[in-house]
XYZ file of C-alpha atoms in Angstrom:
491
model
C 124.213 93.040 8.957
C 127.205 94.764 7.378
C 126.836 92.361 4.307
C 123.358 92.801 3.809
C 122.244 92.638 0.115
C 120.356 95.319 -1.888
C 116.697 94.892 -1.195
C 114.687 95.401 -4.475
C 110.591 95.333 -3.921
C 107.521 97.244 -4.207
C 109.014 99.420 -1.592
C 111.818 100.489 -3.801
C 115.520 99.989 -3.189
C 117.374 99.630 0.249
C 120.813 98.794 1.211
C 123.811 99.608 3.490
C 125.581 102.847 2.414
C 128.891 102.374 1.639
C 128.223 98.713 0.818
C 125.230 97.378 -1.223
C 123.955 100.988 -1.607
C 126.654 102.993 -3.439
C 126.642 106.218 -5.466
C 126.442 104.428 -8.615
C 123.530 102.109 -7.377
C 121.619 105.267 -6.210
C 122.203 106.884 -9.593
C 121.476 103.563 -11.435
C 118.221 102.887 -9.767
C 116.986 106.672 -9.919
C 117.883 106.498 -13.667
C 115.823 103.374 -14.160
C 112.856 105.165 -12.473
C 113.454 108.151 -14.473
C 113.664 106.264 -17.604
C 110.264 104.592 -16.815
C 108.615 107.978 -15.895
C 109.910 109.599 -19.123
C 108.562 106.702 -21.335
C 105.136 106.810 -19.587
C 105.076 110.557 -20.138
C 105.697 110.563 -23.876
C 102.909 111.994 -25.843
C 100.979 113.548 -22.986
C 103.092 116.795 -22.761
C 105.810 118.431 -24.672
C 107.556 119.345 -21.309
C 109.874 117.049 -19.332
C 108.225 115.092 -16.475
C 108.557 116.174 -13.013
C 109.689 114.213 -10.105
C 109.355 115.375 -6.493
C 112.096 114.114 -4.258
C 112.683 114.476 -0.471
C 114.797 112.657 2.137
C 114.139 111.524 5.840
C 117.223 113.443 7.437
C 119.612 110.328 8.267
C 123.168 110.993 8.040
C 124.633 110.342 4.704
C 121.216 110.923 3.057
C 122.747 113.907 0.994
C 125.022 111.490 -0.803
C 122.024 109.367 -1.837
C 120.009 112.337 -2.838
C 122.741 113.749 -5.103
C 123.449 110.507 -6.948
C 119.661 109.958 -7.434
C 118.992 113.487 -8.804
C 121.973 112.960 -11.246
C 120.223 109.821 -12.359
C 116.810 111.333 -12.460
C 117.964 114.381 -14.675
C 120.163 112.192 -16.782
C 117.050 110.301 -17.602
C 115.444 113.587 -18.912
C 113.437 114.241 -15.628
C 113.064 117.883 -14.000
C 113.519 117.483 -10.280
C 111.882 119.353 -7.365
C 113.822 119.065 -4.279
C 111.936 119.654 -0.947
C 114.868 118.407 0.969
C 114.217 116.872 4.580
C 110.375 116.121 4.421
C 107.916 113.279 5.328
C 107.342 110.624 2.964
C 103.545 111.725 2.738
C 104.503 115.302 2.195
C 106.611 114.254 -0.887
C 103.337 112.464 -1.997
C 101.153 115.528 -1.277
C 103.474 117.624 -3.354
C 103.478 115.179 -6.413
C 99.683 115.455 -6.453
C 99.664 119.375 -5.772
C 102.303 119.858 -8.612
C 100.516 117.274 -10.872
C 104.027 115.836 -11.255
C 104.739 112.552 -12.965
C 106.162 110.754 -9.632
C 108.128 111.258 -6.583
C 111.168 109.763 -4.757
C 112.061 109.575 -1.181
C 115.443 108.994 0.279
C 114.551 106.736 3.225
C 115.153 103.445 4.628
C 112.104 104.084 6.956
C 112.652 102.182 10.353
C 115.789 100.320 9.302
C 119.011 101.236 11.266
C 120.788 104.402 10.384
C 123.600 102.647 8.187
C 120.574 101.815 5.742
C 119.169 104.152 3.181
C 116.899 103.712 0.129
C 115.040 105.042 -2.825
C 111.365 104.792 -2.504
C 109.293 105.508 -5.760
C 105.940 107.145 -5.996
C 103.810 107.088 -9.202
C 100.951 109.604 -10.110
C 97.957 108.026 -12.257
C 98.449 109.272 -15.857
C 94.900 109.897 -16.153
C 94.428 111.807 -12.819
C 92.944 115.115 -12.863
C 95.038 118.228 -11.909
C 95.959 118.328 -8.345
C 93.727 115.281 -7.484
C 94.878 112.741 -4.770
C 96.507 110.060 -6.762
C 100.438 109.525 -5.982
C 101.116 106.195 -4.448
C 103.972 103.674 -4.131
C 103.816 101.637 -7.531
C 102.105 98.279 -7.770
C 103.863 95.156 -8.102
C 103.810 95.062 -11.945
C 105.234 98.597 -12.309
C 107.866 98.155 -9.488
C 108.887 94.832 -11.334
C 109.101 97.168 -14.631
C 111.465 99.593 -12.833
C 113.600 97.060 -11.101
C 114.063 95.113 -14.407
C 115.272 98.327 -16.082
C 117.739 98.651 -13.188
C 119.005 95.019 -13.315
C 119.457 94.937 -17.232
C 121.045 98.481 -17.232
C 118.754 99.496 -19.935
C 117.592 102.974 -18.607
C 117.405 105.388 -21.551
C 119.275 108.552 -21.065
C 118.401 111.945 -22.329
C 120.537 113.907 -24.801
C 122.778 116.682 -24.061
C 119.985 119.208 -24.680
C 117.188 117.596 -22.757
C 118.788 117.082 -19.427
C 116.343 117.627 -16.487
C 116.796 120.844 -14.399
C 116.733 120.967 -10.405
C 114.662 123.576 -8.273
C 114.493 123.739 -4.652
C 111.091 124.246 -2.704
C 110.757 123.289 0.876
C 108.855 125.739 2.792
C 105.713 125.249 0.464
C 105.494 121.687 0.996
C 104.878 121.666 4.780
C 102.358 124.496 4.394
C 100.386 122.590 1.593
C 100.432 119.181 3.673
C 99.166 120.851 6.761
C 96.497 122.680 4.762
C 95.183 119.156 3.677
C 95.383 117.842 7.179
C 93.459 120.952 8.300
C 90.708 120.342 6.014
C 90.152 116.784 7.594
C 90.137 118.342 11.157
C 87.612 120.944 9.742
C 85.341 118.320 8.176
C 85.134 116.319 11.222
C 84.227 119.761 13.170
C 87.186 118.693 15.674
C 89.406 122.012 15.446
C 87.391 123.831 18.362
C 87.370 120.769 20.414
C 90.918 119.992 19.895
C 91.696 123.654 20.906
C 89.523 123.564 23.823
C 91.112 120.405 25.229
C 94.547 122.022 25.231
C 96.252 118.682 24.958
C 99.711 118.290 26.161
C 101.589 115.976 23.906
C 105.071 114.193 23.904
C 106.399 113.732 20.370
C 109.322 111.601 19.376
C 110.761 112.410 15.811
C 113.672 110.160 16.078
C 115.600 113.042 14.570
C 113.719 112.198 11.372
C 111.534 114.035 8.763
C 108.656 114.325 11.086
C 110.396 117.192 13.169
C 110.184 119.615 9.902
C 106.404 119.760 10.375
C 104.741 117.777 13.215
C 105.493 119.986 16.170
C 104.490 123.107 14.594
C 101.142 121.570 13.414
C 100.336 120.163 16.675
C 100.993 123.708 18.120
C 98.735 125.236 15.594
C 95.876 122.925 17.081
C 96.436 124.593 20.620
C 98.549 121.710 21.722
C 101.566 122.029 24.263
C 104.116 119.870 22.631
C 107.473 118.422 24.136
C 109.551 117.262 21.478
C 112.297 114.688 21.597
C 114.643 113.912 18.685
C 113.913 117.151 16.758
C 117.350 117.444 15.090
C 117.104 115.745 11.427
C 120.535 114.993 10.256
C 121.757 114.014 13.469
C 122.078 110.485 14.486
C 118.870 108.510 15.728
C 118.693 108.735 19.407
C 117.397 105.046 19.757
C 116.763 102.276 17.364
C 114.378 103.917 14.885
C 111.362 101.349 14.727
C 108.717 102.656 16.897
C 108.358 99.356 18.911
C 107.812 99.508 22.820
C 111.433 98.496 23.405
C 112.675 101.440 21.651
C 110.254 103.972 23.298
C 110.993 103.605 26.953
C 111.958 107.343 27.210
C 108.887 108.337 25.621
C 106.654 106.646 27.915
C 108.791 107.872 30.965
C 108.405 111.547 29.620
C 104.700 111.001 29.026
C 104.189 109.992 32.562
C 106.436 112.432 34.184
C 104.912 115.480 32.200
C 101.240 114.398 32.642
C 100.764 114.323 28.983
C 97.579 113.306 27.203
C 99.215 111.269 24.653
C 102.656 110.293 23.217
C 103.120 110.195 19.546
C 106.135 108.224 18.014
C 107.274 108.754 14.416
C 109.747 106.560 12.332
C 112.313 108.412 10.501
C 110.277 109.262 7.198
C 107.193 109.798 9.416
C 104.805 107.723 7.611
C 104.288 105.544 10.841
C 102.687 106.559 14.231
C 102.866 104.466 17.423
C 101.005 105.528 20.554
C 101.578 105.909 24.319
C 98.719 106.578 26.655
C 98.328 109.113 29.368
C 99.753 106.604 32.020
C 102.899 106.123 29.791
C 101.690 102.858 28.434
C 102.825 101.778 24.952
C 99.698 101.311 23.220
C 101.688 100.365 20.094
C 101.043 100.623 16.359
C 98.333 98.310 15.870
C 95.775 100.687 17.377
C 96.702 103.715 15.510
C 94.716 102.464 12.469
C 91.921 101.252 14.482
C 91.395 104.707 16.436
C 92.005 106.746 13.234
C 89.315 104.656 11.353
C 86.981 104.955 14.400
C 87.427 108.800 14.359
C 86.270 108.680 10.765
C 83.457 106.537 11.305
C 82.138 108.303 14.421
C 82.737 111.744 13.681
C 82.515 112.000 9.813
C 79.684 109.319 9.398
C 80.056 106.055 7.316
C 77.767 104.633 4.682
C 76.823 101.018 5.231
C 78.934 98.794 3.181
C 81.689 101.383 2.875
C 85.009 99.361 2.636
C 88.449 99.795 4.231
C 91.683 97.964 3.277
C 94.571 96.291 5.529
C 97.241 94.060 4.799
C 97.412 90.325 5.987
C 99.484 91.133 8.924
C 97.252 93.672 10.458
C 95.152 92.931 13.804
C 91.518 91.680 13.480
C 90.735 94.811 15.621
C 90.068 96.580 12.374
C 87.760 93.823 11.106
C 85.725 94.029 14.439
C 85.479 97.913 14.252
C 84.239 97.798 10.605
C 81.699 95.047 11.643
C 80.279 97.243 14.212
C 79.648 100.241 11.822
C 78.242 98.070 8.884
C 81.638 98.451 6.841
C 83.870 95.794 5.065
C 87.473 95.162 5.828
C 89.242 93.889 2.784
C 92.831 92.360 3.033
C 95.934 92.649 0.691
C 99.608 91.514 0.597
C 101.885 93.384 2.937
C 103.274 96.581 1.648
C 101.846 100.013 1.221
C 101.467 99.632 -2.718
C 99.466 96.524 -2.183
C 97.092 98.300 0.232
C 96.609 101.188 -1.854
C 95.804 98.903 -4.927
C 92.969 97.335 -3.107
C 91.845 100.658 -1.702
C 91.656 102.393 -5.340
C 89.957 99.189 -6.769
C 87.276 99.202 -4.011
C 87.072 102.956 -3.432
C 87.910 102.461 0.162
C 87.326 105.440 2.299
C 90.395 104.556 4.688
C 93.233 101.949 4.970
C 96.579 101.225 6.253
C 98.752 98.678 7.982
C 99.236 97.617 11.662
C 102.589 99.039 11.795
C 100.915 102.487 12.460
C 100.669 103.432 8.885
C 97.308 105.281 8.129
C 96.345 106.070 4.544
C 93.507 108.379 4.211
C 92.798 109.275 0.716
C 91.457 112.777 1.505
C 94.971 113.594 2.197
C 97.262 111.325 0.546
C 97.412 107.663 -0.695
C 100.738 107.338 1.289
C 100.774 106.394 4.790
C 100.814 109.578 6.908
C 101.695 110.165 10.611
C 100.582 113.820 10.479
C 97.121 112.716 9.292
C 96.782 109.882 11.971
C 97.774 112.386 14.728
C 94.786 114.613 13.805
C 92.505 111.785 13.536
C 93.231 110.503 16.768
C 93.393 113.906 18.587
C 89.916 114.652 17.090
C 88.520 111.352 18.297
C 89.890 112.294 21.696
C 88.636 115.826 21.888
C 85.197 115.027 20.405
C 84.376 112.081 22.540
C 86.056 113.848 25.547
C 87.792 110.412 26.417
C 91.213 109.730 27.331
C 93.376 107.536 24.973
C 93.392 104.709 27.858
C 89.403 104.935 27.786
C 89.355 104.678 23.971
C 91.503 101.775 23.929
C 89.635 99.898 26.580
C 86.737 100.086 24.444
C 88.163 97.938 21.822
C 88.139 94.254 21.965
C 91.734 93.417 22.270
C 94.147 90.641 20.837
C 97.600 89.710 21.581
C 100.130 89.821 18.580
C 103.415 88.130 18.917
C 106.155 88.734 16.242
C 109.267 86.963 15.646
C 111.968 87.780 13.004
C 114.404 85.193 11.301
C 117.333 86.422 9.217
C 117.786 85.149 5.809
C 120.752 85.076 3.399
C 118.013 85.807 0.280
C 114.307 86.626 0.271
C 113.555 83.104 -1.517
C 114.899 81.207 1.560
C 111.472 81.904 3.227
C 109.749 79.819 0.461
C 110.326 76.324 1.969
C 109.183 77.462 5.492
C 105.917 78.975 4.056
C 105.474 75.691 2.137
C 105.860 73.566 5.157
C 103.309 75.666 7.207
C 100.683 75.620 4.376
C 100.941 71.851 4.335
C 100.793 71.304 8.119
C 97.516 73.398 8.335
C 96.065 72.689 5.134
C 92.832 71.540 7.063
C 92.448 75.277 8.194
C 91.918 78.386 6.287
C 95.111 78.896 4.214
C 95.833 82.114 2.294
C 99.007 82.185 -0.036
C 98.671 85.880 -1.384
C 101.818 86.861 0.802
C 103.741 84.038 1.994
C 101.141 81.849 3.883
C 98.520 82.907 6.469
C 96.639 80.345 8.490
C 93.271 81.597 10.215
C 91.415 79.690 12.878
C 87.793 80.608 13.596
C 88.031 78.262 16.766
C 90.907 76.250 17.709
C 90.630 72.586 17.617
C 92.575 69.618 18.943
C 95.660 68.154 17.383
C 95.040 66.777 13.868
C 97.926 64.348 13.882
C 100.098 66.647 11.593
C 100.759 69.747 13.552
C 99.858 70.946 17.243
C 96.917 73.175 17.397
C 96.074 75.482 20.332
C 92.776 75.772 21.905
C 91.004 79.042 23.160
C 89.564 81.173 20.426
C 89.963 82.701 16.996
C 93.528 83.279 15.940
C 95.786 83.659 12.793
C 99.508 83.061 11.963
C 101.087 85.001 9.126
C 105.029 83.806 7.853
C 106.577 85.627 4.824
C 109.435 87.073 3.715
C 110.250 90.942 4.381
C 110.050 93.199 1.228
C 112.641 95.598 2.944
C 114.981 93.564 5.220
C 116.809 90.213 4.631
C 114.533 88.394 7.153
C 111.414 86.110 7.367
C 108.612 87.643 9.589
C 106.196 85.137 11.714
C 103.229 86.898 13.214
C 100.708 85.397 15.421
C 97.448 86.731 16.859
C 95.340 85.271 19.446
C 93.037 86.211 22.525
C 96.128 85.883 24.757
C 99.760 86.452 24.673
C 100.243 82.912 25.750
C 98.088 81.463 22.830
C 99.822 83.931 20.460
C 103.232 82.700 21.455
C 102.232 79.021 21.448
C 101.122 79.290 17.943
C 104.656 80.723 16.964
C 106.446 78.032 18.967
C 104.439 75.484 17.004
C 105.117 77.340 13.932
C 108.671 77.162 14.579
C 108.742 73.431 15.337
C 106.984 72.836 11.899
C 109.489 74.899 9.915
C 112.359 73.114 11.651
C 110.779 69.592 11.309
């Protein structure tokens, strides 16, 4: 989709390099963010606000970085550049330095012709070095977008232009130290070392290669790394889905590894492959990480977790079994974090493999997720396939429909809401329909029968597409829901 528009959302700014994402766009959006940060910082300190930046390693990223740094410093922000770094590492450093914010130059799982600018904001009332940095909420994101669209960024005078310093090595050490603290708190370090896990890790030539292999080896694991050359083209389509990870699955089986880990380019998502080479997927990542925390760390009754509207109900089942609550938000890391902070959730995330553990950072973090999964495997002395078999499973089927504009999804959502109005309808984010038990046809739209299920239809925040997601007890039922939904939308 070479003519894809510039995507502006709570996830920041994304576009095609050389088309919708030009140097002037990168500089302009960064200046808008910098201007917002400076205005927010006024009166709190005499020094300039600090913004930590990093990039995911995709080719062409240096152009986006350099243009964005010009925009940030031009707005009056000092910049700490940690170079190629995982998105959560940038978040960790924002907190560590008590910086005003962060910016990551990444398009996450999008193809390599894409890039983007992801904003991170630290609470103004956060204590020094406290965990706080997160993607901005919708209201804040809208302010930044409005500054950009109206070309109203306030630029610094000649004697207050920001300066840039470079610090990469410390960032990885600090992130690893925070993950180590979690492993130690769960009393899992000795068990992981004793297990001597063999791991196949696919970093997809992304930022994860700068930290994950070394950290896993520090836990006594033997690591076979694929895609460990940041800056080189992605060896396969970067989204960590089954169809893109066939090589990883084969490598796990061939090497008789205990687990396969797959990161996306900015390493905030984690997908799993079990010891048999079977793609477990991203939905299980959060469930297993949460189980590790509940089972090994202990959980107080009525503790809360938060997930988005498109996340599998497996997390609801797990929480119920431990007497915990599972709360729902609109899709998007910022929306999940907003619910987490409001309800003091102990863990949260999304079904795309994104685990958010506030003990480390309020950013989705594949390194922390790996540590939690390994801790559970080691302490339980169970294989990944055994752990997965103990989780009541559902089938999720997903479909994408290309859009010219994000707003083009609205009529489809309205049709779905009307067709299934006798069911549980949630319009927080697009439209989600929940069935506690399938009934017969109601004369307006076909309804499958067979058990609890849900359908979610929404416009993507990061790509010009509409997503249709259905979950049911079996793949056939989930597919039938999508087929019925497609018929409703087409009608």
